[in-house]
XYZ file of C-alpha atoms in Angstrom:
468
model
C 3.564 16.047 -2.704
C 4.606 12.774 -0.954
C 8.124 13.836 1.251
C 9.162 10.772 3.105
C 11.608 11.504 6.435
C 14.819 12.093 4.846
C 17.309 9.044 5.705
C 20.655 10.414 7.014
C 22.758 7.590 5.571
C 20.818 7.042 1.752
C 23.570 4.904 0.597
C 22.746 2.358 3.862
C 19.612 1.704 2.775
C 19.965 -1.341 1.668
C 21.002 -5.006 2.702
C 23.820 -6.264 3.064
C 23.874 -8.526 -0.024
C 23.522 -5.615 -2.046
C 27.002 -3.688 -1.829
C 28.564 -7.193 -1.857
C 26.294 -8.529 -4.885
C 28.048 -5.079 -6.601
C 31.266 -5.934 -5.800
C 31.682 -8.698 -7.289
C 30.121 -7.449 -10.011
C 32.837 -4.596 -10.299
C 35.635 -7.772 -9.537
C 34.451 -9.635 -12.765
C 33.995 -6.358 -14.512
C 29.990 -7.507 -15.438
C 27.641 -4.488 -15.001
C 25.848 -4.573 -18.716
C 22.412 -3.254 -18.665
C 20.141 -5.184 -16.638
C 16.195 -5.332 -16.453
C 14.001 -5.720 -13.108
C 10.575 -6.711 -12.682
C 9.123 -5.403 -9.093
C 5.342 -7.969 -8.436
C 4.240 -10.301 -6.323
C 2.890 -13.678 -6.479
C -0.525 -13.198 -4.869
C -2.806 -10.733 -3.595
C -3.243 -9.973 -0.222
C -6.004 -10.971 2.454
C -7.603 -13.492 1.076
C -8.598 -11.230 -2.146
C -8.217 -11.283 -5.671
C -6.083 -7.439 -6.558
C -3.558 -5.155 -5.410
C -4.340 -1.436 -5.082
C -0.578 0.342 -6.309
C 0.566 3.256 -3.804
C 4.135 3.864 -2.609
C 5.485 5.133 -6.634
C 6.413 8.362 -5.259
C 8.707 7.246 -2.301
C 9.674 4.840 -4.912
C 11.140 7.242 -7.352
C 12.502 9.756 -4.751
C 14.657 7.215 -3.289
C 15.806 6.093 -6.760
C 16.309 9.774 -7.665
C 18.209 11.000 -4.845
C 20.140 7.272 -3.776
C 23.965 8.004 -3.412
C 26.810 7.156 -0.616
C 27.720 9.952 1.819
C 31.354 9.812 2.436
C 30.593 8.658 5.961
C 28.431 5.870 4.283
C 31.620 4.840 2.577
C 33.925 4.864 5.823
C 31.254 2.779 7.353
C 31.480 0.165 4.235
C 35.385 0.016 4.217
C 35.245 -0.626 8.406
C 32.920 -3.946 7.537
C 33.824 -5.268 4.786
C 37.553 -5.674 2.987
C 36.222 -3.787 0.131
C 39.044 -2.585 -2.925
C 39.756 0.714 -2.470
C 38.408 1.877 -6.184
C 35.201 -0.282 -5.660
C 34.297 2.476 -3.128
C 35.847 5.122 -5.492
C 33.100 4.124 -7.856
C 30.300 3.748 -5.134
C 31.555 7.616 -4.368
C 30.090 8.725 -8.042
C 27.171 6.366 -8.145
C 23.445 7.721 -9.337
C 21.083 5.874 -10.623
C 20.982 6.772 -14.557
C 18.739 3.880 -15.781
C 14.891 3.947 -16.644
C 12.089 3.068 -14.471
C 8.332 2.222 -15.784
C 5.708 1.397 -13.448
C 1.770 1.293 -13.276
C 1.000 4.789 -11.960
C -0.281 4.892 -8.036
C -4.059 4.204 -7.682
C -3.997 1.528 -10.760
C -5.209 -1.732 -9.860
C -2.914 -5.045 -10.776
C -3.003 -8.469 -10.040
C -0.422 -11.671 -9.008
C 2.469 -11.821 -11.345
C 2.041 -8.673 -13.220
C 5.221 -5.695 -13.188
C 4.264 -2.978 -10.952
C 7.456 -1.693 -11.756
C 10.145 -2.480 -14.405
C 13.490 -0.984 -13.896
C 16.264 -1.216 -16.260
C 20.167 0.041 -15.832
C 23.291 -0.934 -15.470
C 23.626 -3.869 -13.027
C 25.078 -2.556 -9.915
C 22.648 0.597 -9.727
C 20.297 -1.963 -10.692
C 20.901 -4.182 -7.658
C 21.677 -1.174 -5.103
C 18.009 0.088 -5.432
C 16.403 -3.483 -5.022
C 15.588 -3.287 -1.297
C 14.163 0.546 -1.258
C 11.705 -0.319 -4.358
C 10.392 -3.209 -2.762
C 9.930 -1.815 0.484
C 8.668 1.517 -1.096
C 5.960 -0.110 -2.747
C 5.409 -3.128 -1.022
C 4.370 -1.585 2.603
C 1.900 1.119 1.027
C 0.461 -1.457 -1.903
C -0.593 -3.284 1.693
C -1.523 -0.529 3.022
C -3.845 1.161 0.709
C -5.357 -2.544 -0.408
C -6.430 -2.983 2.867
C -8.035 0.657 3.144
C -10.087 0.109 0.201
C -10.914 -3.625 1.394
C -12.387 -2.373 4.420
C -13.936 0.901 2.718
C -15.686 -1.566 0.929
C -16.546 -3.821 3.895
C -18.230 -0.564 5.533
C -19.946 0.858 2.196
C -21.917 -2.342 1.967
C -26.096 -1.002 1.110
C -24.811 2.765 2.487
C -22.270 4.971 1.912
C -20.481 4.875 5.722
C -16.700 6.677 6.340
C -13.757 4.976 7.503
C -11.438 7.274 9.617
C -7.754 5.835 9.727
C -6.769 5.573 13.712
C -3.473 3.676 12.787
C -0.702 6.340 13.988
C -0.041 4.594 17.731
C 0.364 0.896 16.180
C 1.688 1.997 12.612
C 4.535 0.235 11.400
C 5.238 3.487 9.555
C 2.706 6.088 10.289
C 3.199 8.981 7.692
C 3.400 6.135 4.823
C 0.033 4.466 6.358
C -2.100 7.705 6.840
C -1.099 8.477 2.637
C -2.089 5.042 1.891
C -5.117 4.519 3.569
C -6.228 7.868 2.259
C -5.874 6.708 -1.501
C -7.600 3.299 -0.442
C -10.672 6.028 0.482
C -10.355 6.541 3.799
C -12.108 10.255 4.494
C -9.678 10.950 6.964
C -6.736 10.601 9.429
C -6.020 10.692 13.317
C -2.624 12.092 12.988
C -1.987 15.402 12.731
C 1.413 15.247 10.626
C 0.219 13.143 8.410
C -3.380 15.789 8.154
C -0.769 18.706 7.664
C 2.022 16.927 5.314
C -0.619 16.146 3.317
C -3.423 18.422 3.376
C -6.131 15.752 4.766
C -8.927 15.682 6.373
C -8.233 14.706 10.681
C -10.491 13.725 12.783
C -10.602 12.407 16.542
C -12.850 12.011 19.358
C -11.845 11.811 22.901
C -10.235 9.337 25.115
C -11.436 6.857 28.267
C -8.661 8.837 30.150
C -10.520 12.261 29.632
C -14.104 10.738 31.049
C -12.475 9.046 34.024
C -10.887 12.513 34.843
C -14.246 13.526 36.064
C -16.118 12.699 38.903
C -18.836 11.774 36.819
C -19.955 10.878 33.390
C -22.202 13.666 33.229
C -19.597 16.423 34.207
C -16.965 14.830 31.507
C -20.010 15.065 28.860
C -20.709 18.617 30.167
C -17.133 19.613 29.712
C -17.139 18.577 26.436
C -20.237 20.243 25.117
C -19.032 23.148 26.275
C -15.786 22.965 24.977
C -16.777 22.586 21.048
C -19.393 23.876 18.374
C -19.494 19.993 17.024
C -18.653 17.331 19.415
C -18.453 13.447 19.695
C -19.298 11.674 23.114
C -17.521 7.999 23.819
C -20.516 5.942 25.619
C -18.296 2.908 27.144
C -16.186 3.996 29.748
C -18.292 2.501 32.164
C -21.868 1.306 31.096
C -23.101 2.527 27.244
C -27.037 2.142 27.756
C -26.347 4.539 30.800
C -24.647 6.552 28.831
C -26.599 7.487 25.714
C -29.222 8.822 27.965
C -26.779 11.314 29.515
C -25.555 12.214 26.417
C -28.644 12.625 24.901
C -29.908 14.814 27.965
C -25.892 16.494 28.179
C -26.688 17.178 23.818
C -30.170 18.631 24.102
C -28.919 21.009 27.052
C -26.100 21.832 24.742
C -28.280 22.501 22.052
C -30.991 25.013 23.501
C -28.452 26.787 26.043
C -24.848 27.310 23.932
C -25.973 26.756 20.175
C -23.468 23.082 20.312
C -24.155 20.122 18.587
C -23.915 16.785 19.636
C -22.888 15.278 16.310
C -21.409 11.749 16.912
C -21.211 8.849 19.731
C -18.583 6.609 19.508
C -18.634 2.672 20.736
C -15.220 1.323 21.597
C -15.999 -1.989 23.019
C -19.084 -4.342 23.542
C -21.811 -5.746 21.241
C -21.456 -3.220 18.892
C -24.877 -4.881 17.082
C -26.895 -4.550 19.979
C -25.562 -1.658 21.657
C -25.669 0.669 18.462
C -29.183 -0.647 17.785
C -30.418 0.473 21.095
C -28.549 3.649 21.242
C -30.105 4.680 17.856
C -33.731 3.926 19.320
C -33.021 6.123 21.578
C -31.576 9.081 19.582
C -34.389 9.012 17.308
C -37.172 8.859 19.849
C -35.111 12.077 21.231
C -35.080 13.542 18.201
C -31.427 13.474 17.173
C -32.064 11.416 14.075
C -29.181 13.740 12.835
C -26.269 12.154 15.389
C -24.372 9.639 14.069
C -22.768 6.545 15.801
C -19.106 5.957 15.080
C -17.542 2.199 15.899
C -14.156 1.658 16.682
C -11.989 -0.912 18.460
C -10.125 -3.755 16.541
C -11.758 -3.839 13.880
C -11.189 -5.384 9.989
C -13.215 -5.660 6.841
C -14.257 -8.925 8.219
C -15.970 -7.910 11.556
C -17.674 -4.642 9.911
C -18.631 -7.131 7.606
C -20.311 -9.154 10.362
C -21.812 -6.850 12.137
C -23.483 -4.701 9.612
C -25.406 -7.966 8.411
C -26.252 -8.879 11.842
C -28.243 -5.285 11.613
C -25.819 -2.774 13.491
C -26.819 0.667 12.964
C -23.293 2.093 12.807
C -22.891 5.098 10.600
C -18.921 5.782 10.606
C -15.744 4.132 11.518
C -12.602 4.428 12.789
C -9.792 1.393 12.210
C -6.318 1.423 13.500
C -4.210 -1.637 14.312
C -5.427 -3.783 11.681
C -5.130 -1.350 9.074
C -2.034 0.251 10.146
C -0.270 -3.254 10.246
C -1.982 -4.515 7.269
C -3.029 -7.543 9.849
C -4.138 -10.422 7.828
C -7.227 -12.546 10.458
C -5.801 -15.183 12.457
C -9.091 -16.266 13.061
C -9.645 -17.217 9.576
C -6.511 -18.731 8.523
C -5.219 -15.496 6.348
C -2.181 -13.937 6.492
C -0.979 -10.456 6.485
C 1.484 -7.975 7.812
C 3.544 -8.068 4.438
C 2.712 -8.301 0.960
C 5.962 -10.555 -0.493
C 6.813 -8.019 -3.551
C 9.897 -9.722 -5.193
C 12.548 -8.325 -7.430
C 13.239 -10.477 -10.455
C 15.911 -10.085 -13.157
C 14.513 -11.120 -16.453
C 16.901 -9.613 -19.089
C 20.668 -8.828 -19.765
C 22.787 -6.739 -22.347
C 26.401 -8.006 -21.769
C 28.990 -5.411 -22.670
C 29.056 -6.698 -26.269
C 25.546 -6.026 -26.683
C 24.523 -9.536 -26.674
C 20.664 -10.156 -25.363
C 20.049 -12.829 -22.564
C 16.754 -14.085 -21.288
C 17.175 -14.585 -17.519
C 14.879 -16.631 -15.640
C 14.800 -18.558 -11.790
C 13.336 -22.284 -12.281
C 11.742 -22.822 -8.878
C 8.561 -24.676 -9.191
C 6.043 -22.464 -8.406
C 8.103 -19.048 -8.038
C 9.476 -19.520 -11.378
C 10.287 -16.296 -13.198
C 9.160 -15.034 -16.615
C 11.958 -13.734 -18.770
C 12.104 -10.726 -21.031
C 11.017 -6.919 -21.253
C 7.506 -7.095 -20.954
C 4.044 -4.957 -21.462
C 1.075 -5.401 -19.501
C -2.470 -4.470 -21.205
C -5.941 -4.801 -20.085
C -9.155 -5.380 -21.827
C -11.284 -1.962 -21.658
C -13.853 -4.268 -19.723
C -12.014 -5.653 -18.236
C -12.298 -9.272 -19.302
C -8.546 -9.731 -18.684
C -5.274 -8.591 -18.933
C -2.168 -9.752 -21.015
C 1.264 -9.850 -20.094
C 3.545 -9.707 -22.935
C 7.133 -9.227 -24.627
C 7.766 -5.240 -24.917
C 8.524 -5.836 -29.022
C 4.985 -7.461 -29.444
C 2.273 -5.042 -31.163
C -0.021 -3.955 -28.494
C -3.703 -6.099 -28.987
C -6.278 -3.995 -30.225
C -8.486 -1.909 -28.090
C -6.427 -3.081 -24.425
C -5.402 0.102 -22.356
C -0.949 0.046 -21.807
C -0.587 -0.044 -17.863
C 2.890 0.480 -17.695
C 4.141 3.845 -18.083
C 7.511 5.726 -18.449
C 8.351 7.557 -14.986
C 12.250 7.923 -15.156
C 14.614 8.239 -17.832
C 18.230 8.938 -17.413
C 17.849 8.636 -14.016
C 15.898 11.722 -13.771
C 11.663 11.470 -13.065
C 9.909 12.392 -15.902
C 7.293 15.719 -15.460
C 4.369 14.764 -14.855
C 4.458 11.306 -13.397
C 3.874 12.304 -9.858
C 0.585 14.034 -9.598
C -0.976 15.119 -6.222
C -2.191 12.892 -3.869
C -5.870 14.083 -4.252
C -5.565 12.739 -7.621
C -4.440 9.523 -6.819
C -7.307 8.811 -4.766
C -9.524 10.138 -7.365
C -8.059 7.182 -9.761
C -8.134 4.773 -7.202
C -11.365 5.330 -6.542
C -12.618 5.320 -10.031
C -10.751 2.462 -11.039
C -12.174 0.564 -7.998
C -15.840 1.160 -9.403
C -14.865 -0.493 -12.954
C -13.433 -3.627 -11.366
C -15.677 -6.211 -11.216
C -17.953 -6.916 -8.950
C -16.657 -10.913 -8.500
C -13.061 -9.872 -7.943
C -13.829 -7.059 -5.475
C -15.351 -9.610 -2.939
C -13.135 -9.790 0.495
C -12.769 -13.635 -0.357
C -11.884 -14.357 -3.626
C -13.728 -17.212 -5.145
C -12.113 -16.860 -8.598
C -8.370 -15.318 -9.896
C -8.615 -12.228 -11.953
C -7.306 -13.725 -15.289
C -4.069 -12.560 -16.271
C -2.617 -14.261 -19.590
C 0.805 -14.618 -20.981
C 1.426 -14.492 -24.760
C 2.261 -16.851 -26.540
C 5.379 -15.478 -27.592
C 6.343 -15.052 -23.682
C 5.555 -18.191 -23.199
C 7.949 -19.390 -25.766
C 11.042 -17.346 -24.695
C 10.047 -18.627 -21.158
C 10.195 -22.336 -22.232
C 13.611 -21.555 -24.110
C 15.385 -19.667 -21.640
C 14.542 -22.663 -19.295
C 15.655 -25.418 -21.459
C 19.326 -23.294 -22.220
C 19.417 -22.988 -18.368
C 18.907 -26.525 -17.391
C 21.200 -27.533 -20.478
C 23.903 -25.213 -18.861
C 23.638 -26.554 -15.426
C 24.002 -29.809 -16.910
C 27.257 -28.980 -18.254
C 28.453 -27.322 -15.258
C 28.208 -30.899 -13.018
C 30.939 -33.463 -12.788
């Protein structure tokens, strides 16, 4: 299971709009039962879907959020806060409901990845914890798979995650890139946390400590049953014929294989092309040749049609920062999940559509349902009291009641993947591209539509009233 690093002030994650957005709240004594929808307005990178990850931090930090006395101290030395506003903060737990589209689902622009529903102020305090919860590994493990996919293109070829030294947050990025289908991770905590798969080489640093190439290659063969030689520390071509000569030695003498080279830096087309010329005419058809070194979906895209005969890689900064490509105009680094109110029980138990008129970031009122076509055709967004269409699969699904997370709803990470995965193969071809030519469609009933165009019209009508 998913443990994140405890915080040691729970209550203090949040901003600071938050504890004052609940206090007046508590002032006006408004804190009916409110409904969220967590989404975002566009996919990342260019492409046309969002791989989900991040439910389980999600629902830990709704399940456990409370204030620590010193939490409280802290709130009352910044802000002139009433006295039983803090009382109430004191005995605050989320006790709402929370349904969400379970980790490794695929979704699209606009559609709830999660729909949270409780009284206001809880409501509100969690805001900032979902979005980051789910926003940073939704980037995360959408990039993974975007670059899996960039890799996998006419061969099956593994992606190792290198992110840990330029991670924003490491542990979150090695569990996210591993359900986007990376085989593997370079840091160890992340390996032993969560039973994966880790994998490394060696550094420059370890080669230059060595008079010479050879001896550093020597050492190495030596050290290990299964090795991996880096060729650029100082010329590769040079290089692949020690290692070759430092692997067959290996071989016949100690019984150790040479089983990888890795390329760092250089023309990785021509470079890997010669280097596996010259394995095969030795007769290690068997070694592989990893690639590393700044890479993105985009260059391994690149280079495997120019012809590169690269086998494995290993990404780091660009997947562990979910970098968008500045050389291609497209952003990344964040994904822009939002946090929308879009319905209200006042204490009387009167029902209010609530919706933001803002052009293009316009919200869509109500409770809502998302279902998909089993062929996925398309997918329909829709009012939680219409009948479900015939035949379309329910993506949202129950995950906390009563503030508590339901059995079942957070099953191992190895299963995740697997879903991922799977649910990767059934999306179609068109929308899986790294450049989206053409938006996944997503329609809105009609009956959505409607309340939308209402709850706009009795908006603008009371804004109307409310000017001189």
């Amino acid at each position: 299971m998913y443990r994140r690093t405890p915080s040691l002030h729970p209550g203090l994650m949040t901003d600071m709009y938050h504890p004052d957005s609940a206090y007046v709240s508590w002032r006006t004594g408004q804190n009916g039962l409110t409904t969220f929808d967590l989404y975002t307005r566009k996919a990342p990178f260019g492409g046309a879907y969002l791989l989900v990850a991040g439910l389980e931090s999600a629902l830990e930090f709704a399940n456990t959020f409370h204030y620590t006395a010193e939490e409280l101290n802290f709130l009352a030395h910044i802000r002139d806060y009433d006295s039983a506003f803090l009382d109430e903060l004191a005995n605050l737990r989320f006790t709402g409901e929370i349904l969400a589209v379970p980790e490794g689902s695929i979704v699209f622009p606009n559609e709830p990845i999660l729909r949270v529903t409780a009284p206001f102020r809880e409501a509100i305090l969690l805001e900032a914890g979902l979005l980051q919860a789910i926003g940073l590994s939704t980037l995360i493990a959408t990039k993974a798979s975007r670059i899996v996919y960039a890799a996998n293109q006419g061969q099956q070829r593994r992606v190792s995650e290198f992110a840990f030294r330029r991670a924003q947050e490491p542990m979150t990025v090695a569990r996210a890139s591993y359900i986007g289908g990376c085989s593997s991770t370079s840091l160890l905590n992340a390996a032993y946390e969560y039973r994966l798969p880790a994998t490394g080489t060696v550094p420059h640093a370890l080669i230059e400590m060595y008079a010479t190439e050879k001896e550093a290659f020597e050492a190495v063969a030596q050290a290990y049953n299964r090795y991996t030689l880096l060729l650029d520390t100082y010329d590769v071509r040079r290089a692949i014929h020690t290692a070759i000569e430092v692997g067959l030695r290996s071989q016949e003498s100690l019984g150790h294989t040479l089983a990888a080279v890795r390329l760092d830096s250089g023309d990785l087309v021509a470079d890997s092309n010669y280097i596996r010329e010259q394995l095969d005419q030795a007769g290690l058809h068997y070694v592989r040749i990893l690639a590393s070194g700044d890479l993105d979906e985009w260059k391994i895209q690149e280079i495997l049609e120019a012809g590169a005969a690269i086998d494995s890689f290993g990404v780091g900064t660009t997947l562990g920062s979910g970098a968008g490509s500045v050389e291609r105009g497209i952003e990344g680094g964040s994904l822009g999940t939002v946090y929308k109110e879009t319905w209200y029980v006042d204490e009387e138990g009167n029902e209010h559509p609530k919706i933001k008129i803002a052009g293009e970031k316009s919200t869509w009122p109500g409770k809502k349902e998302i279902y998909r076509h089993p062929e996925w055709s398309k997918d329909i967004v829709q009012l939680a009291s219409e009948p479900r269409p015939d035949s379309y699969h329910r993506l949202l699904k129950p995950v906390m009641r009563n503030g508590e997370i339901i059995p079942g709803s957070l099953p191992p990470l190895t299963e995740i993947r697997e879903l991922a995965q799977y649910n990767l193969t059934l999306l179609p071809e068109r929308y899986r591209q790294l450049t989206a030519t053409e938006p996944y469609p997503v329609h809105f009933s009609a009956e959505l539509q409607a309340l939308r165009k209402k709850a706009t019209h009795q908006q603008l009508g009371r804004t109307h009233e409310d000017q001189p």
